DNA sequence: GTCTATAAGGAGATAGAC
DNA sequence: GTCTATCTCCTTATAGAC
């Protein structure tokens, strides 16, 4: 299933003791770091196509050692999805998302959503690819739909208040809006030039489209 | 791996002979129909999470019988991705995609792309979820990137010709444009009210954004 | 063209030595 | 905390009877 090139079945020589060396990566042998490694693997191959063997190899330990730190594959998925959802729902709790005209609240949320997508990229990427095969995945899908419904509700309010166009179905506008923002995970890579401007650029493009200024 | 509810291990009683009955579904025991069934399953559970057992059960025959018609899982994937790519690249061959100002060509392509996404929904959905774990998947990803590059090139031309906004990176505009259009597969279901207007609505929204008319 | 039976290997997960 | 060895189940795929 894995597409990774064949590697010797022997575990790498890297150990905890390498911590003190100059430029040495800190070991990945704690739950938090193993999650980072696992999510990266999940996003490369897909959750279902990634085996515990893949994960342990990426962490530099055997599968058994990996299980010493983690109770199972789904636990890792749950932790990752939780983090993504916390980031997204945190936006809705911000004052600027709860006060003022619907349009300005919407603009704030989109701006922040792009920031969270960028800062929590691996976790949100995993969230947006979940299919619903397990209880954990279905829970995440339900929460995600609740987030989208909040956006859709705000779009409907903005249309009702005459703040944005009423010549297309508000539900359609909301779906395209969320789809546009979420599509960022397909190509965004941290540290690339122009990243600071991304939230502003996205808000401007979804607001005004690609045509203006004419 | 599968999330489908447990079913008796016995094959359903439906056979080819049900063809003549009133309202009977036509049998799915030929390569083309099995592809339809398989792609639907792939999209429900994800390609990697779908077993040949899942596919054969959905077709109403045993796994062995299924293998009599199909050489393997990846062959099904390849046929489905081929169909999706044929639909998309077919758009680029149309006269309206090759003549006239860049902006009008772009509008035509987006319009047609929405139509193809709708008409070939299961196949394009599968294409847009491919991860690159096998040669077939990597081939599809390469072809898909070529399609996106054509769009990006047209956006750049339109900016150079002063037809669309130059205050954001053309590459960013092209990515958001493709992302918006592709996101349709996440929610579009054929036969829903307002489907006929979708291509026009999408072209309008990506062109003008959600704000106007102010 | 469909079936039962089975091969051959990979998956998630655990036991127990060091 | 890490390892080797192993369990059990599921996976893709085939053999061969009917």
XYZ file of N, CA and C in Angstrom, chain B residues 15-200:
558
model
N -30.285 -12.043 -9.847
C -29.478 -12.602 -10.922
C -29.790 -11.876 -12.211
N -29.141 -12.313 -13.266
C -29.389 -11.707 -14.564
C -30.841 -11.837 -15.002
N -31.483 -12.886 -14.539
C -32.843 -13.145 -15.017
C -33.837 -12.078 -14.568
N -33.403 -11.242 -13.634
C -34.324 -10.207 -13.164
C -34.473 -9.082 -14.190
N -33.726 -9.172 -15.276
C -33.727 -8.103 -16.261
C -35.126 -7.836 -16.821
N -35.874 -8.920 -17.089
C -37.155 -8.754 -17.745
C -38.260 -8.217 -16.848
N -38.070 -8.261 -15.536
C -39.158 -7.868 -14.645
C -39.415 -6.367 -14.683
N -40.621 -5.999 -14.331
C -40.987 -4.587 -14.351
C -40.184 -3.825 -13.296
N -39.539 -2.741 -13.729
C -38.801 -1.905 -12.785
C -37.502 -2.523 -12.319
N -37.141 -3.682 -12.784
C -35.902 -4.320 -12.348
C -34.706 -3.530 -12.852
N -33.709 -3.357 -11.966
C -32.493 -2.710 -12.390
C -31.788 -3.587 -13.398
N -31.126 -2.981 -14.337
C -30.380 -3.815 -15.272
C -29.153 -4.361 -14.556
N -28.735 -5.541 -14.900
C -27.662 -6.202 -14.155
C -26.364 -5.433 -14.265
N -25.537 -5.576 -13.284
C -24.287 -4.822 -13.251
C -23.108 -5.727 -13.579
N -23.393 -6.812 -14.306
C -22.368 -7.832 -14.490
C -21.546 -7.663 -15.751
N -21.404 -6.444 -16.241
C -20.459 -6.204 -17.325
C -19.457 -5.150 -16.858
N -18.330 -5.075 -17.546
C -17.220 -4.240 -17.092
C -17.637 -2.788 -16.848
N -18.450 -2.237 -17.758
C -18.819 -0.833 -17.633
C -19.667 -0.583 -16.382
N -20.637 -1.459 -16.156
C -21.511 -1.275 -15.006
C -20.766 -1.531 -13.701
N -19.855 -2.492 -13.728
C -19.070 -2.750 -12.525
C -18.208 -1.545 -12.180
N -17.773 -0.832 -13.216
C -16.994 0.380 -12.964
C -17.850 1.418 -12.247
N -19.078 1.575 -12.707
C -19.993 2.512 -12.054
C -20.153 2.184 -10.574
N -20.391 0.889 -10.317
C -20.543 0.448 -8.930
C -19.280 0.723 -8.120
N -18.139 0.369 -8.699
C -16.870 0.497 -7.988
C -16.568 1.954 -7.656
N -16.777 2.846 -8.612
C -16.462 4.253 -8.386
C -17.343 4.824 -7.274
N -18.596 4.403 -7.251
C -19.483 4.859 -6.182
C -18.960 4.416 -4.821
N -18.503 3.177 -4.739
C -17.951 2.671 -3.481
C -16.664 3.410 -3.117
N -15.806 3.605 -4.089
C -14.554 4.330 -3.854
C -14.842 5.709 -3.268
N -15.830 6.368 -3.800
C -16.129 7.723 -3.343
C -16.777 7.739 -1.967
N -17.474 6.673 -1.628
C -18.109 6.618 -0.307
C -17.084 6.410 0.800
N -16.217 5.439 0.592
C -15.286 5.040 1.655
C -13.873 5.536 1.448
N -13.575 5.972 0.232
C -12.192 6.248 -0.135
C -11.601 5.033 -0.826
N -10.748 5.265 -1.796
C -10.186 4.164 -2.590
C -9.457 3.149 -1.721
N -8.595 3.605 -0.859
C -7.775 2.687 -0.060
C -8.593 1.900 0.947
N -9.651 2.483 1.430
C -10.464 1.829 2.461
C -11.494 0.886 1.850
N -11.584 0.855 0.534
C -12.568 -0.012 -0.122
C -11.904 -1.304 -0.582
N -12.415 -2.431 -0.124
C -11.837 -3.720 -0.493
C -12.574 -4.312 -1.695
N -11.956 -5.265 -2.318
C -12.602 -5.960 -3.432
C -13.860 -6.671 -2.944
N -13.838 -7.092 -1.707
C -15.025 -7.681 -1.096
C -16.162 -6.650 -1.057
N -15.868 -5.428 -0.665
C -16.865 -4.350 -0.672
C -17.455 -4.168 -2.073
N -16.559 -4.148 -3.062
C -17.001 -3.916 -4.438
C -17.912 -5.033 -4.936
N -17.491 -6.272 -4.687
C -18.285 -7.392 -5.202
C -19.641 -7.446 -4.498
N -19.665 -7.146 -3.209
C -20.937 -7.151 -2.493
C -21.873 -6.072 -3.053
N -21.317 -4.913 -3.349
C -22.125 -3.832 -3.916
C -22.668 -4.216 -5.292
N -21.931 -5.066 -5.999
C -22.369 -5.494 -7.328
C -23.327 -6.674 -7.243
N -23.391 -7.304 -6.076
C -24.313 -8.419 -5.904
C -23.745 -9.760 -6.323
N -22.451 -9.863 -6.425
C -21.808 -11.138 -6.753
C -20.656 -11.374 -5.777
N -20.053 -12.533 -5.868
C -18.930 -12.818 -4.983
C -17.658 -12.172 -5.516
N -16.690 -12.142 -4.645
C -15.414 -11.547 -5.006
C -14.789 -12.261 -6.211
N -14.889 -13.580 -6.216
C -14.334 -14.362 -7.330
C -15.020 -14.036 -8.649
N -16.330 -13.927 -8.611
C -17.064 -13.579 -9.824
C -16.662 -12.185 -10.299
N -16.464 -11.321 -9.331
C -16.050 -9.961 -9.657
C -14.717 -9.978 -10.411
N -13.808 -10.816 -9.945
C -12.499 -10.923 -10.593
C -12.600 -11.504 -12.011
N -13.685 -12.184 -12.275
C -13.874 -12.723 -13.621
C -14.033 -11.589 -14.638
N -14.547 -10.440 -14.184
C -14.813 -9.319 -15.090
C -13.717 -8.259 -15.052
N -13.021 -8.219 -13.955
C -12.091 -7.117 -13.726
C -10.748 -7.676 -13.273
N -9.674 -7.104 -13.777
C -8.365 -7.688 -13.472
C -7.856 -7.283 -12.092
N -8.373 -6.217 -11.543
C -7.913 -5.816 -10.219
C -8.412 -4.439 -9.847
N -8.101 -4.056 -8.635
C -8.597 -2.793 -8.096
C -8.030 -1.592 -8.856
N -6.739 -1.665 -9.122
C -6.089 -0.515 -9.750
C -6.574 -0.299 -11.184
N -6.938 -1.381 -11.856
C -7.474 -1.239 -13.210
C -8.762 -0.415 -13.192
N -9.584 -0.675 -12.184
C -10.823 0.099 -12.034
C -10.515 1.568 -11.809
N -9.539 1.801 -10.937
C -9.155 3.185 -10.654
C -8.684 3.884 -11.920
N -7.836 3.202 -12.666
C -7.282 3.801 -13.886
C -8.386 4.167 -14.882
N -9.325 3.252 -15.078
C -10.416 3.515 -16.024
C -11.232 4.721 -15.578
N -11.467 4.822 -14.276
C -12.256 5.941 -13.761
C -11.516 7.263 -13.927
N -10.238 7.263 -13.612
C -9.451 8.494 -13.712
C -9.301 8.915 -15.168
N -9.153 7.932 -16.034
C -9.062 8.219 -17.472
C -10.306 8.964 -17.947
N -11.451 8.451 -17.521
C -12.704 9.078 -17.934
C -12.811 10.519 -17.429
N -12.397 10.737 -16.195
C -12.433 12.097 -15.642
C -11.505 13.028 -16.414
N -10.308 12.548 -16.689
C -9.329 13.385 -17.379
C -9.754 13.658 -18.823
N -10.351 12.661 -19.474
C -10.858 12.866 -20.835
C -11.895 13.981 -20.851
N -12.777 13.963 -19.860
C -13.801 15.002 -19.789
C -13.198 16.385 -19.629
N -12.235 16.499 -18.749
C -11.637 17.811 -18.491
C -10.794 18.303 -19.671
N -9.944 17.433 -20.208
C -9.088 17.865 -21.317
C -9.890 18.101 -22.594
N -11.024 17.420 -22.695
C -11.899 17.670 -23.836
C -12.336 19.120 -23.913
N -12.487 19.744 -22.771
C -12.888 21.153 -22.719
C -11.860 22.031 -23.417
N -10.588 21.731 -23.168
C -9.518 22.571 -23.711
C -9.437 22.493 -25.230
N -10.010 21.437 -25.803
C -9.983 21.273 -27.259
C -11.118 22.017 -27.955
N -12.065 22.486 -27.197
C -13.207 23.176 -27.816
C -12.779 24.520 -28.401
N -13.377 24.910 -29.528
C -12.989 26.166 -30.193
C -13.036 27.373 -29.256
N -14.096 27.462 -28.441
C -14.262 28.625 -27.559
C -13.182 28.678 -26.481
N -12.448 27.562 -26.298
C -11.364 27.555 -25.319
C -10.039 27.938 -25.952
N -10.064 28.072 -27.279
C -8.800 28.306 -27.983
C -8.779 29.595 -28.790
N -9.920 30.268 -28.887
C -9.953 31.502 -29.671
C -10.522 32.647 -28.848
N -10.133 33.856 -29.203
C -10.646 35.028 -28.514
C -9.773 35.466 -27.362
N -10.199 36.544 -26.671
C -9.447 37.078 -25.538
C -9.330 36.041 -24.422
N -8.249 36.136 -23.651
C -7.996 35.174 -22.573
C -9.170 35.109 -21.599
N -9.731 36.264 -21.270
C -10.813 36.276 -20.287
C -12.038 35.505 -20.766
N -12.392 35.666 -22.032
C -13.575 34.960 -22.527
C -13.303 33.468 -22.659
N -12.072 33.109 -22.994
C -11.718 31.692 -23.030
C -11.820 31.096 -21.622
N -11.311 31.860 -20.656
C -11.354 31.433 -19.257
C -12.797 31.221 -18.809
N -13.653 32.164 -19.167
C -15.060 32.042 -18.764
C -15.697 30.804 -19.371
N -15.374 30.557 -20.636
C -15.927 29.368 -21.276
C -15.454 28.099 -20.573
N -14.173 28.033 -20.282
C -13.605 26.828 -19.655
C -14.239 26.598 -18.288
N -14.373 27.651 -17.499
C -14.974 27.485 -16.170
C -16.409 26.986 -16.294
N -17.134 27.589 -17.202
C -18.517 27.175 -17.427
C -18.597 25.697 -17.777
N -17.771 25.285 -18.707
C -17.771 23.893 -19.142
C -17.232 22.962 -18.060
N -16.273 23.465 -17.283
C -15.705 22.655 -16.216
C -16.778 22.315 -15.177
N -17.617 23.261 -14.874
C -18.716 22.994 -13.944
C -19.659 21.956 -14.548
N -19.910 22.070 -15.854
C -20.779 21.089 -16.507
C -20.182 19.690 -16.464
N -18.887 19.597 -16.717
C -18.230 18.278 -16.699
C -18.188 17.726 -15.276
N -17.877 18.591 -14.302
C -17.907 18.146 -12.907
C -19.268 17.557 -12.557
N -20.321 18.161 -13.065
C -21.666 17.695 -12.760
C -21.974 16.382 -13.484
N -21.669 16.356 -14.775
C -22.058 15.191 -15.576
C -21.174 13.975 -15.285
N -19.931 14.215 -14.929
C -18.994 13.122 -14.645
C -18.628 13.114 -13.163
N -19.567 13.513 -12.332
C -19.284 13.742 -10.909
C -18.499 12.634 -10.213
N -18.923 11.365 -10.293
C -18.191 10.341 -9.536
C -16.737 10.206 -9.988
N -16.514 10.327 -11.295
C -15.177 10.138 -11.827
C -14.263 11.305 -11.456
N -14.788 12.520 -11.596
C -13.980 13.681 -11.242
C -13.741 13.720 -9.734
N -14.728 13.314 -8.960
C -14.552 13.263 -7.507
C -13.377 12.371 -7.148
N -13.344 11.195 -7.764
C -12.247 10.262 -7.513
C -10.910 10.894 -7.911
N -10.900 11.543 -9.068
C -9.670 12.184 -9.543
C -9.145 13.216 -8.546
N -10.047 13.998 -8.004
C -9.637 15.092 -7.123
C -9.223 14.616 -5.738
N -9.412 13.317 -5.462
C -9.035 12.798 -4.148
C -7.829 11.892 -4.195
N -7.277 11.711 -5.376
C -6.133 10.823 -5.539
C -4.922 11.342 -4.755
N -4.190 10.414 -4.120
C -3.084 10.832 -3.255
C -1.703 10.601 -3.827
N -1.571 9.682 -4.806
C -0.259 9.443 -5.394
C 0.460 8.225 -4.860
N -0.278 7.238 -4.376
C 0.358 6.055 -3.778
C 0.793 5.010 -4.797
N 0.234 5.047 -5.986
C 0.588 4.065 -7.015
C 0.954 4.792 -8.308
N 1.476 4.040 -9.260
C 1.825 4.625 -10.548
C 0.597 5.252 -11.205
N -0.516 4.560 -11.125
C -1.748 5.083 -11.716
C -2.126 6.426 -11.100
N -2.022 6.499 -9.798
C -2.387 7.758 -9.129
C -1.417 8.878 -9.494
N -0.142 8.548 -9.575
C 0.830 9.586 -9.921
C 0.644 10.056 -11.356
N 0.284 9.142 -12.238
C -0.002 9.526 -13.624
C -1.183 10.512 -13.648
N -2.220 10.198 -12.901
C -3.396 11.063 -12.875
C -3.048 12.436 -12.290
N -2.233 12.443 -11.247
C -1.855 13.717 -10.630
C -1.073 14.589 -11.609
N -0.202 13.943 -12.383
C 0.584 14.690 -13.363
C -0.322 15.324 -14.420
N -1.254 14.531 -14.909
C -2.186 15.038 -15.923
C -3.033 16.181 -15.354
N -3.452 15.998 -14.121
C -4.285 17.012 -13.483
C -3.520 18.320 -13.324
N -2.270 18.215 -12.967
C -1.457 19.422 -12.817
C -1.296 20.127 -14.161
N -1.221 19.352 -15.235
C -1.113 19.949 -16.566
C -2.372 20.751 -16.889
N -3.512 20.206 -16.506
C -4.767 20.929 -16.726
C -4.767 22.240 -15.941
N -4.410 22.160 -14.664
C -4.376 23.359 -13.824
C -3.393 24.398 -14.365
N -2.284 23.900 -14.911
C -1.287 24.824 -15.445
C -1.844 25.597 -16.636
N -2.689 24.947 -17.426
C -3.318 25.627 -18.560
C -4.205 26.768 -18.072
N -4.975 26.499 -17.029
C -5.820 27.532 -16.448
C -4.957 28.686 -15.927
N -3.903 28.328 -15.190
C -3.041 29.355 -14.606
C -2.428 30.228 -15.697
N -2.083 29.599 -16.801
C -1.495 30.331 -17.912
C -2.492 31.322 -18.510
N -3.740 30.885 -18.614
C -4.781 31.769 -19.150
C -5.040 32.950 -18.211
N -5.034 32.682 -16.910
C -5.228 33.770 -15.939
C -4.101 34.789 -16.092
N -2.871 34.288 -16.211
C -1.729 35.190 -16.376
C -1.875 36.031 -17.645
N -2.351 35.397 -18.733
C -2.563 36.127 -19.982
C -3.608 37.224 -19.801
N -4.674 36.884 -19.119
C -5.753 37.854 -18.917
C -5.271 39.047 -18.097
N -4.425 38.770 -17.105
C -3.860 39.860 -16.308
C -2.948 40.714 -17.180
N -2.100 40.054 -17.974
C -1.169 40.778 -18.839
C -1.924 41.652 -19.840
N -3.089 41.183 -20.284
C -3.890 41.941 -21.238
C -4.761 42.990 -20.560
N -4.660 43.077 -19.220
C -5.446 44.073 -18.496
C -6.916 43.724 -18.391
N -7.257 42.459 -18.587
C -8.669 42.071 -18.558
C -9.165 41.778 -17.141
N -8.274 41.368 -16.260
C -8.667 41.137 -14.868
C -7.636 41.755 -13.925
N -7.988 41.790 -12.671
C -7.228 42.527 -11.663
C -5.750 42.120 -11.601
N -4.904 43.100 -11.392
C -3.477 42.842 -11.309
C -2.950 43.088 -9.895
N -3.875 43.335 -8.954
C -3.422 43.653 -7.592
C -3.230 42.417 -6.716
N -3.510 41.250 -7.271
C -3.121 40.022 -6.567
C -2.335 39.136 -7.526
N -1.477 38.325 -6.962
C -0.655 37.398 -7.738
C -1.534 36.545 -8.654
N -1.282 36.565 -9.960
C -2.081 35.746 -10.889
C -2.066 34.262 -10.534
N -0.932 33.794 -10.015
C -0.849 32.380 -9.625
C -1.806 32.088 -8.479
N -1.911 33.043 -7.552
C -2.851 32.872 -6.442
C -4.284 32.892 -6.953
N -4.579 33.834 -7.829
C -5.937 33.925 -8.385
C -6.307 32.628 -9.099
N -5.360 32.077 -9.850
C -5.629 30.840 -10.588
C -5.879 29.680 -9.633
N -5.101 29.619 -8.547
C -5.280 28.530 -7.585
C -6.629 28.621 -6.884
N -6.995 29.816 -6.495
C -8.285 29.980 -5.824
C -9.425 29.693 -6.800
N -9.207 30.078 -8.046
C -10.215 29.813 -9.074
C -10.445 28.311 -9.242
N -9.367 27.579 -9.454
C -9.494 26.121 -9.591
C -10.052 25.499 -8.322
N -9.600 25.967 -7.178
C -10.080 25.428 -5.911
C -11.566 25.634 -5.731
N -12.040 26.796 -6.118
C -13.466 27.094 -5.999
C -14.289 26.159 -6.876
N -13.876 26.050 -8.131
C -14.615 25.197 -9.067
C -14.588 23.742 -8.601
N -13.410 23.264 -8.228
C -13.286 21.865 -7.816
C -14.062 21.554 -6.541
N -14.235 22.558 -5.686
C -14.920 22.318 -4.410
C -16.387 21.934 -4.617
N -16.882 22.118 -5.821
C -18.274 21.772 -6.112
C -18.555 20.294 -5.852
N -17.563 19.456 -6.106
C -17.772 18.007 -5.911
C -18.094 17.661 -4.462
N -17.779 18.545 -3.527
C -18.000 18.253 -2.109
C -19.480 18.266 -1.730
N -20.293 18.943 -2.529
C -21.698 19.079 -2.132
C -22.686 18.880 -3.278
N -22.236 19.012 -4.538
C -23.175 18.890 -5.654
C -23.744 17.484 -5.759
N -25.048 17.393 -5.907
C -25.708 16.116 -6.170
C -26.640 16.296 -7.352
N -26.543 15.433 -8.363
C -27.324 15.623 -9.589
C -28.830 15.614 -9.323
N -29.524 16.381 -10.105
C -30.976 16.378 -10.010
C -31.540 17.315 -8.968
N -30.682 18.038 -8.291
C -31.180 18.974 -7.295
C -31.647 20.257 -7.996
N -32.611 20.918 -7.381
C -33.180 22.134 -7.970
C -32.089 23.181 -8.193
N -32.171 23.859 -9.336
C -31.235 24.930 -9.626
C -29.940 24.465 -10.278
N -29.864 23.180 -10.593
C -28.634 22.645 -11.172
C -28.332 23.255 -12.538
N -29.391 23.581 -13.277
C -29.178 24.115 -14.620
C -28.444 25.458 -14.570
N -28.689 26.220 -13.513
C -28.089 27.555 -13.417
C -26.672 27.530 -12.855
N -26.257 26.378 -12.331
C -24.984 26.320 -11.611
C -23.785 26.839 -12.409
N -23.584 26.378 -13.657
C -22.415 26.885 -14.401
C -22.414 28.410 -14.514
N -23.560 29.001 -14.850
C -23.627 30.459 -14.955
C -23.353 31.130 -13.616
